[in-house]
Amino acid sequence: MDTHGVGIAGWGAAGQLMAAALGHSERFRLAGVADVDPAAREHAAAETGCRVHPDVASLAASGDVDVVYVATPTATHLEAVRAVAAQGKHVISEKPLATTLTDARLAVEAAERAGVVLLVGATHSYNAPVRVLRRLVEDGTLGPLLSVCANCHTDWRRRPRSAADLDAAQGNGLVLRQGAHQIDVLRYVCGGLTESVTGTTFGGADGTELGFSAQLAFPGGVHASAYYVGTGGFDSRLQTWGVGELGTFDVAATPETSRFFVLPGEGAVSPVFGTLAATFADGGAWVTPTGALVFAGDDVTEVGVEDEASGWQALLAELAGALDGHPAVHTGRWGLATLEVALALHESARTGRRVGLHHQVPTQPDLQA
Amino acid sequence: MDTHGVGIAGWGAAGQLMAAALGHSERFRLAGVADVDPAAREHAAAETGCRVHPDVASLAASGDVDVVYVATPTATHLEAVRAVAAQGKHVISEKPLATTLTDARLAVEAAERAGVVLLVGATHSYNAPVRVLRRLVEDGTLGPLLSVCANCHTDWRRRPRSAADLDAAQGNGLVLRQGAHQIDVLRYVCGGLTESVTGTTFGGADGTELGFSAQLAFPGGVHASAYYVGTGGFDSRLQTWGVGELGTFDVAATPETSRFFVLPGEGAVSPVFGTLAATFADGGAWVTPTGALVFAGDDVTEVGVEDEASGWQALLAELAGALDGHPAVHTGRWGLATLEVALALHESARTGRRVGLHHQVPTQPDLQA
């Protein structure tokens, strides 16, 4: 099978993770890297041996590049999507798609006008165990879905952060950067069509977000809760068996914690973004790094993961499907809808009001199902 | 020391738990039982050997009774408190204090006019590990409190329930009966003075509550989240080491769950009402059945419980303190304030609005601290 060349715009952590994923792909190969920073370009050239570019337009113009993964700062996504689409190339944008709904809509329209695929990723709804949960919703064996609860305690705010990283106006801050994951997971599991959002944020003395709580309403009275704290106190990885966002066992057991938490495991597991529990009319499910524990009456069964363990591999599989004409979940319009929810959370936190939504799109059937 | 006679009005599960607690008390003794049901009276007489009464007024008039524990249906609490106060006797009312704010206020005023002690319990903020958490807030070693998250998954709605049990107009339903516990715990830990509530409920086809989510705002930007599902899918006791509301190890490990959860333990533990995590500026704490795990930087320490393991014993200790003139936490005005939050959750669920509060009182220093 012919391979497609993927160019990476932005040689940060996300770009480097994508490069690693491309190294394991049979369908895609790394075809170039762009970064505005000469040192980053030099590093990328040395690491990958591939051609480097000073900007996304030059990368997109390269004959070797069929798809551009845009992992530059959020505020530059619209310009990057336009530049890539103008070359008739496909785009994967990092989440969030843009800093404003208007910019996100312009990005979607640019891709649609050019007839190219636009995906928004990589988010944690690509994780195989989350897709196990979605299949439980779709197959209806536990009855109708009632509620989903996502909780995450991390040290996101303890890690070095620039002022821009914390600025919602630049498409950043805890809600847009980390909330985007929880919102995406909850929309994916609950069917995508969020009806309304209420939410609160809580923060430090400097006014920036240290945590948030959001309640999402879906058709049929389905309710979803997202709670996130990024201050680095209690760590959710203790509840997810030491497994975090990268699908690695990265919390060590101490004498104190080992009495209370099963830590750590071994072997191949999926990335885990906090705890995730779903309640159905006839049971419940709890996501693990290897699938889900399914509770029905007094019975507990373990449903294992059958497809890609890595969200990055799942993103590339979705891209391959989209290039073959299959409907994708994480389209530009999906990313626009997730951004709408995150911005509505901000609005609700400010006004104390439930905020209605108007740009939601449904979860498409999963190709890997 | 002289013992005080405690009469129990309502020989249901709560009344029988109180009778058991009185059996271990040096300060209080069971002095009578009232129940409108002759069969319940007969059972109480046979079980306890003490005098039984057909109504609370007769119980309160008994010369042997100094305090009446009112564990009758919520809608009868006001009448019962009035009858007991009219005899100049002290009262413990089961939560919630009443079905409406007006009734709760009238109950408080009746007790204050009569100069008798009115407590509202037994709620899970009496649990010793919750008080460990409150002490962490008070002593400030982890910096200012930012957020507290309470989660509970139980089978409350799967157990046999009468229509009255599910009727909010009668002071029942999931929010008033179970939410009262989470709200009480969160108010206690966060200082009591809830500023506003937003909340949603989700339910079954019959419109009654199967779960809820509530966000409470406290002074200084402190945020608290309560999430509760009562359908009996995933069970929070898996996250609380098999320990539930009664402080017993009552969830058995299965081959599937034992890979993921540490279950069960042994020895004396405290009642646990779901998971409870607190985030401070400089760390975090996670409540266990034996105290709290305290996280600060990379350090984890275990703070053990030093006082009463049982919430019922703690309630009797608080009563003893109140009779000796010490300020109590769980006064009538405290119960009124907790009821106000629960009713505001209902209002917010109906209107989609943040609801401001006007009857809040602060957490008093804990006698056991």
Coordinates of N, CA and C in Angstrom, one line a residue, chain B residues 88-160:
Chain B
G88 N -39.8 20.7 77.4 CA -38.5 21.1 77.9 C -37.4 20.1 77.7
K89 N -37.6 19.2 76.8 CA -36.6 18.1 76.6 C -35.8 18.5 75.3
H90 N -34.6 18.0 75.3 CA -33.7 18.2 74.2 C -34.0 17.3 73.0
V91 N -33.6 17.7 71.8 CA -34.0 16.9 70.6 C -32.8 16.7 69.7
I92 N -32.8 15.5 69.1 CA -31.9 15.2 68.0 C -32.9 14.9 66.8
S93 N -32.9 15.6 65.8 CA -33.7 15.3 64.6 C -32.9 14.6 63.6
E94 N -33.5 13.6 63.0 CA -32.8 13.0 61.8 C -32.8 14.0 60.7
K95 N -31.8 13.9 59.8 CA -31.7 14.7 58.6 C -32.7 14.2 57.6
P96 N -33.2 15.0 56.7 CA -33.2 16.5 56.8 C -34.1 16.9 57.9
L97 N -33.9 18.2 58.4 CA -34.6 18.7 59.5 C -36.1 18.8 59.2
A98 N -36.5 19.1 58.0 CA -37.9 19.3 57.7 C -38.0 19.2 56.1
T99 N -39.3 19.3 55.7 CA -39.5 19.2 54.2 C -39.4 20.6 53.6
T100 N -39.5 21.7 54.3 CA -39.4 23.0 53.8 C -38.6 23.9 54.7
L101 N -38.1 25.0 54.1 CA -37.3 25.9 54.9 C -38.1 26.5 56.0
T102 N -39.4 26.8 55.7 CA -40.3 27.4 56.7 C -40.4 26.5 57.9
D103 N -40.7 25.2 57.6 CA -40.8 24.2 58.7 C -39.5 24.1 59.5
A104 N -38.4 24.1 58.8 CA -37.1 24.0 59.5 C -36.9 25.1 60.4
R105 N -37.3 26.3 59.9 CA -37.1 27.5 60.8 C -38.0 27.5 62.0
L106 N -39.2 27.0 61.8 CA -40.2 26.9 62.9 C -39.6 25.9 63.9
A107 N -39.0 24.8 63.5 CA -38.5 23.8 64.4 C -37.3 24.5 65.2
V108 N -36.4 25.2 64.5 CA -35.3 25.8 65.2 C -35.8 26.8 66.3
E109 N -36.9 27.6 65.9 CA -37.4 28.6 66.8 C -38.1 28.0 68.0
A110 N -38.8 26.8 67.7 CA -39.4 26.2 68.8 C -38.4 25.7 69.9
A111 N -37.3 25.2 69.4 CA -36.2 24.7 70.3 C -35.6 25.9 71.0
E112 N -35.3 27.0 70.3 CA -34.7 28.1 70.9 C -35.6 28.8 72.0
R113 N -36.9 28.9 71.7 CA -37.9 29.4 72.6 C -37.9 28.6 73.9
A114 N -37.9 27.3 73.7 CA -37.9 26.4 74.9 C -36.6 26.3 75.6
G115 N -35.5 26.8 75.0 CA -34.2 26.7 75.6 C -33.7 25.3 75.7
V116 N -34.0 24.5 74.7 CA -33.5 23.1 74.6 C -32.5 23.0 73.5
V117 N -31.6 22.0 73.6 CA -30.7 21.7 72.5 C -31.4 21.0 71.4
L118 N -31.1 21.5 70.2 CA -31.6 20.8 69.0 C -30.4 20.5 68.1
L119 N -30.1 19.2 67.9 CA -29.1 18.8 66.9 C -29.8 18.1 65.7
V120 N -29.1 18.1 64.6 CA -29.6 17.4 63.4 C -28.5 16.4 62.9
G121 N -28.9 15.1 63.0 CA -27.9 14.1 62.7 C -28.6 12.8 62.4
A122 N -28.0 11.7 62.3 CA -26.5 11.6 62.2 C -26.1 11.6 60.8
T123 N -25.2 12.5 60.5 CA -24.8 12.6 59.1 C -23.3 12.2 59.0
H124 N -22.8 12.1 57.8 CA -21.5 11.5 57.7 C -20.4 12.5 58.0
S125 N -20.7 13.8 58.2 CA -19.6 14.7 58.7 C -19.2 14.3 60.1
Y126 N -20.0 13.5 60.8 CA -19.5 13.0 62.1 C -18.4 12.0 62.0
N127 N -18.2 11.4 60.8 CA -17.2 10.3 60.7 C -15.9 10.9 61.0
A128 N -15.1 10.1 61.7 CA -13.8 10.6 62.2 C -12.9 11.0 61.1
P129 N -12.8 10.2 59.9 CA -11.9 10.6 58.9 C -12.3 12.0 58.2
V130 N -13.6 12.3 58.2 CA -14.0 13.6 57.7 C -13.5 14.7 58.6
R131 N -13.5 14.4 59.9 CA -13.0 15.4 60.8 C -11.5 15.5 60.7
V132 N -10.8 14.5 60.4 CA -9.4 14.6 60.1 C -9.2 15.6 58.9
L133 N -10.0 15.5 57.9 CA -9.9 16.4 56.8 C -10.2 17.9 57.2
R134 N -11.2 18.0 58.0 CA -11.6 19.4 58.5 C -10.4 20.0 59.3
R135 N -9.7 19.1 60.1 CA -8.6 19.6 60.8 C -7.4 20.1 59.9
L136 N -7.3 19.4 58.8 CA -6.3 19.8 57.8 C -6.6 21.2 57.2
V137 N -7.9 21.5 57.1 CA -8.3 22.8 56.6 C -8.0 23.8 57.7
E138 N -8.4 23.5 58.9 CA -8.2 24.5 60.0 C -6.8 24.7 60.4
D139 N -5.9 23.7 60.3 CA -4.5 24.0 60.7 C -3.7 24.6 59.6
G140 N -4.2 24.5 58.4 CA -3.5 25.3 57.3 C -2.2 24.8 56.9
T141 N -1.8 23.6 57.3 CA -0.4 23.1 56.9 C -0.3 22.8 55.4
L142 N -1.4 22.6 54.7 CA -1.3 22.4 53.2 C -1.7 23.7 52.5
G143 N -1.7 24.8 53.2 CA -2.1 26.1 52.5 C -3.7 26.2 52.4
P144 N -4.1 27.2 51.8 CA -5.6 27.4 51.7 C -6.3 26.3 50.9
L145 N -7.5 25.9 51.4 CA -8.3 25.0 50.7 C -8.8 25.6 49.4
L146 N -8.8 24.7 48.3 CA -9.3 25.2 47.0 C -10.5 24.5 46.6
S147 N -10.6 23.2 46.8 CA -11.7 22.4 46.2 C -11.8 21.1 46.9
V148 N -13.1 20.7 47.1 CA -13.3 19.3 47.6 C -14.3 18.6 46.7
C149 N -14.0 17.3 46.4 CA -14.8 16.5 45.5 C -15.3 15.3 46.2
A150 N -16.7 15.2 46.2 CA -17.3 14.0 46.8 C -18.0 13.2 45.8
N151 N -17.8 11.9 45.7 CA -18.4 11.0 44.7 C -19.0 9.8 45.4
C152 N -20.2 9.5 45.0 CA -20.8 8.3 45.6 C -21.6 7.5 44.6
H153 N -21.3 6.2 44.5 CA -22.1 5.3 43.7 C -22.7 4.2 44.6
T154 N -24.0 4.2 44.8 CA -24.6 3.2 45.7 C -25.8 2.6 45.0
D155 N -26.5 1.6 45.7 CA -27.7 1.0 45.2 C -28.9 1.5 45.9
W156 N -28.9 2.8 46.3 CA -29.9 3.4 47.2 C -31.3 3.2 46.5
R157 N -31.3 3.4 45.2 CA -32.6 3.3 44.5 C -33.0 1.9 44.1
R158 N -32.1 0.9 44.3 CA -32.4 -0.5 44.0 C -33.1 -1.1 45.2
R159 N -32.8 -0.6 46.4 CA -33.4 -1.1 47.6 C -34.9 -0.8 47.6
P160 N -35.7 -1.6 48.3 CA -37.2 -1.4 48.3 C -37.5 0.0 48.8

